Amino acid sequence: KQEVTQIPAALSVPEGENLVLNCSFTDSAIYNLQWFRQDPGKGLTSLLLIQSSQREQTSGRLNASLDKSSGRSTLYIAASQPGDSATYLCAVRRNTDKLIFGTGTRLQVFP
Amino acid sequence: DVKVTQSSRYLVKRTGEKVFLECVQDMDHENMFWYRQDPGLGLRLIYFSYDVKMKEKGDIPEGYSVSREKKERFSLILESASTNQTSMYLCATIGTQGPYEQYFGPGTRLTVT
């Protein structure tokens, strides 16, 4: 059974720092991996999607990498800002239907 | 852009009431999902649907049912609401062609008193 773990559970950093959020999964037979952002009381916003054949994806200050063989993905946020404060979730898809979610990393960026 | 809307952002219902949560998507996606999200438990899949009138149980279907009469609309039904169904409910959608990116609605915060 696929399990997805995110470390750390919470992170507090000063504005301007570069930071890395980690996601690990137990079954490397994935179709893709998706990173989401969730603001308090809101839905999930898709940030990046990496196909199993890809090693990384970039969008603005965000870079996500995937090492399928070791069951790991990282989300790198460059030059963090207070507006980046949110919970970040990763999710893996085994086939074309269900996503398996991690429990998230709650990020606070203070001025 | 994919747009997924949910009928209510906040809902307060009494124990025993029948509750309908509606989700509508505008991208002609075949697959639709209902999740609930609780602190410490993360997102859990309740039901999903591959097509009109098709439904599949997720990980926690007990106490819920669903309806998909039209492709764009997927309804979650709580037949007799209970306090342990107080939660954030999230609808999501995905197409049947790659890259299979999942899109979520804004969520409905349901409180059952």
CSV table of C-alpha atoms in Angstrom, one decimal:
chain,number,residue,atom,x,y,z
A,1,LYS,CA,0.0,0.0,0.0
A,2,GLN,CA,1.4,3.4,-1.0
A,3,GLU,CA,2.2,5.7,1.8
A,4,VAL,CA,3.3,9.3,1.4
A,5,THR,CA,5.2,11.1,4.1
A,6,GLN,CA,6.1,14.8,4.3
A,7,ILE,CA,8.9,16.2,6.5
A,8,PRO,CA,8.9,18.5,8.2
A,9,ALA,CA,5.3,18.8,9.4
A,10,ALA,CA,5.8,22.5,10.1
A,11,LEU,CA,8.5,25.1,9.2
A,12,SER,CA,9.0,28.7,10.1
A,13,VAL,CA,11.6,30.8,8.3
A,14,PRO,CA,12.4,34.5,7.8
A,15,GLU,CA,11.6,36.2,4.6
A,16,GLY,CA,14.2,35.7,1.8
A,17,GLU,CA,15.4,32.3,2.8
A,18,ASN,CA,15.6,29.5,0.2
A,19,LEU,CA,13.9,26.4,1.6
A,20,VAL,CA,13.2,22.7,0.7
A,21,LEU,CA,10.1,20.7,1.5
A,22,ASN,CA,10.4,16.9,1.4
A,23,CYS,CA,8.1,14.2,0.2
A,24,SER,CA,8.8,10.5,0.3
A,25,PHE,CA,6.7,7.6,-1.0
A,26,THR,CA,7.0,3.9,-0.4
A,27,ASP,CA,6.0,2.5,-3.8
A,28,SER,CA,8.1,3.7,-6.8
A,29,ALA,CA,5.6,2.6,-9.4
A,30,ILE,CA,4.0,6.0,-9.7
A,31,TYR,CA,2.4,7.6,-12.8
A,32,ASN,CA,3.0,11.2,-11.6
A,33,LEU,CA,3.5,13.4,-8.5
A,34,GLN,CA,1.7,16.6,-7.9
A,35,TRP,CA,2.5,19.4,-5.4
A,36,PHE,CA,-0.3,21.5,-4.1
A,37,ARG,CA,-0.7,24.6,-2.0
A,38,GLN,CA,-3.5,25.1,0.5
A,39,ASP,CA,-4.4,28.3,2.3
A,40,PRO,CA,-6.3,28.1,5.5
A,41,GLY,CA,-10.0,27.2,4.9
A,42,LYS,CA,-9.5,27.0,1.2
A,43,GLY,CA,-9.2,24.4,-1.5
A,44,LEU,CA,-6.0,23.0,-3.0
A,45,THR,CA,-4.2,24.8,-5.8
A,46,SER,CA,-2.0,22.8,-8.1
A,47,LEU,CA,1.6,24.1,-8.2
A,48,LEU,CA,3.6,21.6,-10.2
A,49,LEU,CA,3.1,18.2,-11.7
A,50,ILE,CA,6.0,15.9,-12.5
A,51,GLN,CA,5.5,12.9,-14.7
A,52,SER,CA,7.2,9.7,-13.8
A,53,SER,CA,9.6,10.1,-16.7
A,54,GLN,CA,10.7,13.6,-15.6
A,55,ARG,CA,13.3,14.6,-13.1
A,56,GLU,CA,12.1,18.1,-12.4
A,57,GLN,CA,9.6,20.9,-13.1
A,58,THR,CA,9.9,24.6,-12.5
A,59,SER,CA,7.4,27.4,-12.2
A,60,GLY,CA,8.7,30.8,-11.2
A,61,ARG,CA,10.4,30.6,-7.8
A,62,LEU,CA,9.3,26.9,-7.4
A,63,ASN,CA,11.3,23.9,-8.5
A,64,ALA,CA,10.1,20.3,-7.9
A,65,SER,CA,12.4,17.4,-8.4
A,66,LEU,CA,11.6,13.7,-8.5
A,67,ASP,CA,13.8,10.7,-7.8
A,68,LYS,CA,11.4,7.8,-8.4
A,69,SER,CA,13.9,5.0,-7.6
A,70,SER,CA,14.5,6.4,-4.1
A,71,GLY,CA,10.9,7.4,-3.6
A,72,ARG,CA,11.6,11.0,-3.0
A,73,SER,CA,10.5,14.4,-4.3
A,74,THR,CA,11.5,17.9,-3.1
A,75,LEU,CA,9.9,21.3,-3.5
A,76,TYR,CA,12.4,24.1,-3.6
A,77,ILE,CA,11.1,27.6,-2.9
A,78,ALA,CA,13.6,30.4,-3.7
A,79,ALA,CA,13.7,33.7,-1.9
A,80,SER,CA,10.7,33.0,0.3
A,81,GLN,CA,8.0,35.6,0.9
A,82,PRO,CA,5.3,36.0,3.5
A,83,GLY,CA,2.8,35.3,0.8
A,84,ASP,CA,4.2,31.8,0.5
A,85,SER,CA,2.8,31.0,3.9
A,86,ALA,CA,0.5,28.0,3.5
A,87,THR,CA,0.3,24.3,3.8
A,88,TYR,CA,2.1,22.4,1.0
A,89,LEU,CA,0.9,18.9,0.1
A,90,CYS,CA,2.4,16.4,-2.2
A,91,ALA,CA,0.4,13.6,-3.8
A,92,VAL,CA,1.3,10.6,-6.0
A,93,ARG,CA,-0.8,8.9,-8.6
A,94,ARG,CA,-0.3,5.2,-9.2
A,95,ASN,CA,-2.5,4.9,-12.2
A,96,THR,CA,-4.9,7.3,-13.9
A,97,ASP,CA,-7.4,7.6,-11.1
A,98,LYS,CA,-6.6,8.0,-7.4
A,99,LEU,CA,-4.1,10.3,-5.8
A,100,ILE,CA,-2.5,9.4,-2.5
A,101,PHE,CA,-1.8,12.4,-0.4
A,102,GLY,CA,0.8,13.3,2.2
A,103,THR,CA,-0.2,15.1,5.4
A,104,GLY,CA,1.5,18.3,4.4
A,105,THR,CA,4.1,20.8,5.5
A,106,ARG,CA,2.7,23.9,7.2
A,107,LEU,CA,5.0,26.8,6.1
A,108,GLN,CA,5.2,30.2,7.8
A,109,VAL,CA,7.4,32.9,6.3
A,110,PHE,CA,7.8,35.9,8.6
A,111,PRO,CA,8.9,39.4,7.6
B,1,ASP,CA,-8.4,27.2,-16.9
B,2,VAL,CA,-10.3,24.4,-15.2
B,3,LYS,CA,-12.9,25.7,-12.9
B,4,VAL,CA,-14.4,23.6,-10.2
B,5,THR,CA,-17.1,25.1,-8.1
B,6,GLN,CA,-18.9,23.9,-5.0
B,7,SER,CA,-22.4,25.0,-4.0
B,8,SER,CA,-21.5,26.4,-0.5
B,9,ARG,CA,-18.4,27.6,1.3
B,10,TYR,CA,-19.9,27.1,4.7
B,11,LEU,CA,-22.8,25.0,5.8
B,12,VAL,CA,-24.4,24.3,9.2
B,13,LYS,CA,-26.8,21.4,9.5
B,14,ARG,CA,-28.5,19.5,12.4
B,15,THR,CA,-27.9,15.9,13.3
B,16,GLY,CA,-30.2,13.6,11.2
B,17,GLU,CA,-30.7,16.1,8.4
B,18,LYS,CA,-30.2,15.0,4.8
B,19,VAL,CA,-27.4,17.1,3.3
B,20,PHE,CA,-26.5,17.7,-0.3
B,21,LEU,CA,-23.1,19.0,-1.4
B,22,GLU,CA,-22.8,19.9,-5.1
B,23,CYS,CA,-19.8,20.2,-7.3
B,24,VAL,CA,-19.7,21.5,-10.9
B,25,GLN,CA,-16.8,21.5,-13.3
B,26,ASP,CA,-16.6,23.2,-16.7
B,27,MET,CA,-13.8,21.3,-18.4
B,28,ASP,CA,-15.8,18.2,-19.6
B,29,HIS,CA,-13.7,16.0,-17.4
B,30,GLU,CA,-14.8,12.4,-16.9
B,31,ASN,CA,-13.4,11.7,-13.5
B,32,MET,CA,-14.7,13.5,-10.4
B,33,PHE,CA,-13.9,12.9,-6.7
B,34,TRP,CA,-15.1,13.8,-3.2
B,35,TYR,CA,-12.6,14.0,-0.3
B,36,ARG,CA,-12.9,15.0,3.2
B,37,GLN,CA,-10.1,16.7,5.1
B,38,ASP,CA,-9.6,16.6,8.8
B,39,PRO,CA,-6.7,17.8,11.0
B,40,GLY,CA,-4.1,15.1,11.5
B,41,LEU,CA,-5.8,12.7,9.1
B,42,GLY,CA,-5.2,14.5,5.8
B,43,LEU,CA,-7.3,14.1,2.7
B,44,ARG,CA,-9.4,10.9,2.5
B,45,LEU,CA,-11.3,9.8,-0.6
B,46,ILE,CA,-15.0,9.2,0.0
B,47,TYR,CA,-16.3,8.4,-3.5
B,48,PHE,CA,-15.3,8.9,-7.1
B,49,SER,CA,-16.9,8.7,-10.5
B,50,TYR,CA,-15.5,7.8,-13.9
B,51,ASP,CA,-18.5,8.8,-15.9
B,52,VAL,CA,-22.2,9.7,-15.7
B,53,LYS,CA,-24.1,7.3,-13.5
B,54,MET,CA,-20.9,5.5,-12.6
B,55,LYS,CA,-19.5,5.6,-9.0
B,56,GLU,CA,-16.8,3.8,-7.0
B,57,LYS,CA,-16.3,3.7,-3.3
B,58,GLY,CA,-13.2,5.4,-2.0
B,59,ASP,CA,-11.5,4.7,1.4
B,60,ILE,CA,-14.3,6.0,3.7
B,61,PRO,CA,-17.7,5.7,1.9
B,62,GLU,CA,-19.7,4.8,5.0
B,63,GLY,CA,-22.5,7.3,5.7
B,64,TYR,CA,-22.3,8.9,2.3
B,65,SER,CA,-23.7,8.3,-1.1
B,66,VAL,CA,-23.2,10.1,-4.5
B,67,SER,CA,-25.1,11.0,-7.6
B,68,ARG,CA,-23.8,11.8,-11.1
B,69,GLU,CA,-26.7,12.5,-13.4
B,70,LYS,CA,-24.7,14.9,-15.7
B,71,LYS,CA,-21.1,14.8,-16.6
B,72,GLU,CA,-20.4,18.2,-15.1
B,73,ARG,CA,-22.1,17.7,-11.8
B,74,PHE,CA,-21.2,15.4,-8.9
B,75,SER,CA,-23.2,15.4,-5.7
B,76,LEU,CA,-22.3,14.1,-2.3
B,77,ILE,CA,-25.2,13.1,-0.1
B,78,LEU,CA,-25.2,12.6,3.7
B,79,GLU,CA,-28.3,10.6,4.2
B,80,SER,CA,-28.5,11.4,7.9
B,81,ALA,CA,-25.9,13.8,9.0
B,82,SER,CA,-23.9,13.0,12.2
B,83,THR,CA,-21.5,15.2,14.2
B,84,ASN,CA,-18.6,13.0,13.1
B,85,GLN,CA,-19.2,14.2,9.6
B,86,THR,CA,-18.2,17.7,10.5
B,87,SER,CA,-15.4,18.4,8.2
B,88,MET,CA,-14.0,20.2,5.1
B,89,TYR,CA,-15.3,18.6,2.0
B,90,LEU,CA,-13.3,19.0,-1.2
B,91,CYS,CA,-14.4,18.1,-4.8
B,92,ALA,CA,-11.8,17.4,-7.5
B,93,THR,CA,-11.7,16.6,-11.2
B,94,ILE,CA,-9.3,15.1,-13.7
B,95,GLY,CA,-9.5,14.3,-17.4
B,96,THR,CA,-8.9,11.0,-19.0
B,97,GLN,CA,-6.0,12.2,-21.2
B,98,GLY,CA,-2.6,13.1,-19.9
B,99,PRO,CA,-1.0,14.8,-18.0
B,100,TYR,CA,-3.8,13.8,-15.5
B,101,GLU,CA,-3.4,16.9,-13.4
B,102,GLN,CA,-6.0,17.1,-10.6
B,103,TYR,CA,-8.0,20.2,-9.9
B,104,PHE,CA,-9.8,21.1,-6.7
B,105,GLY,CA,-12.8,23.2,-5.8
B,106,PRO,CA,-12.7,25.8,-3.0
B,107,GLY,CA,-14.1,23.4,-0.4
B,108,THR,CA,-17.2,23.3,1.8
B,109,ARG,CA,-16.8,23.6,5.5
B,110,LEU,CA,-19.7,21.5,7.0
B,111,THR,CA,-20.6,21.7,10.6
B,112,VAL,CA,-23.2,19.3,12.0
B,113,THR,CA,-24.6,20.2,15.4
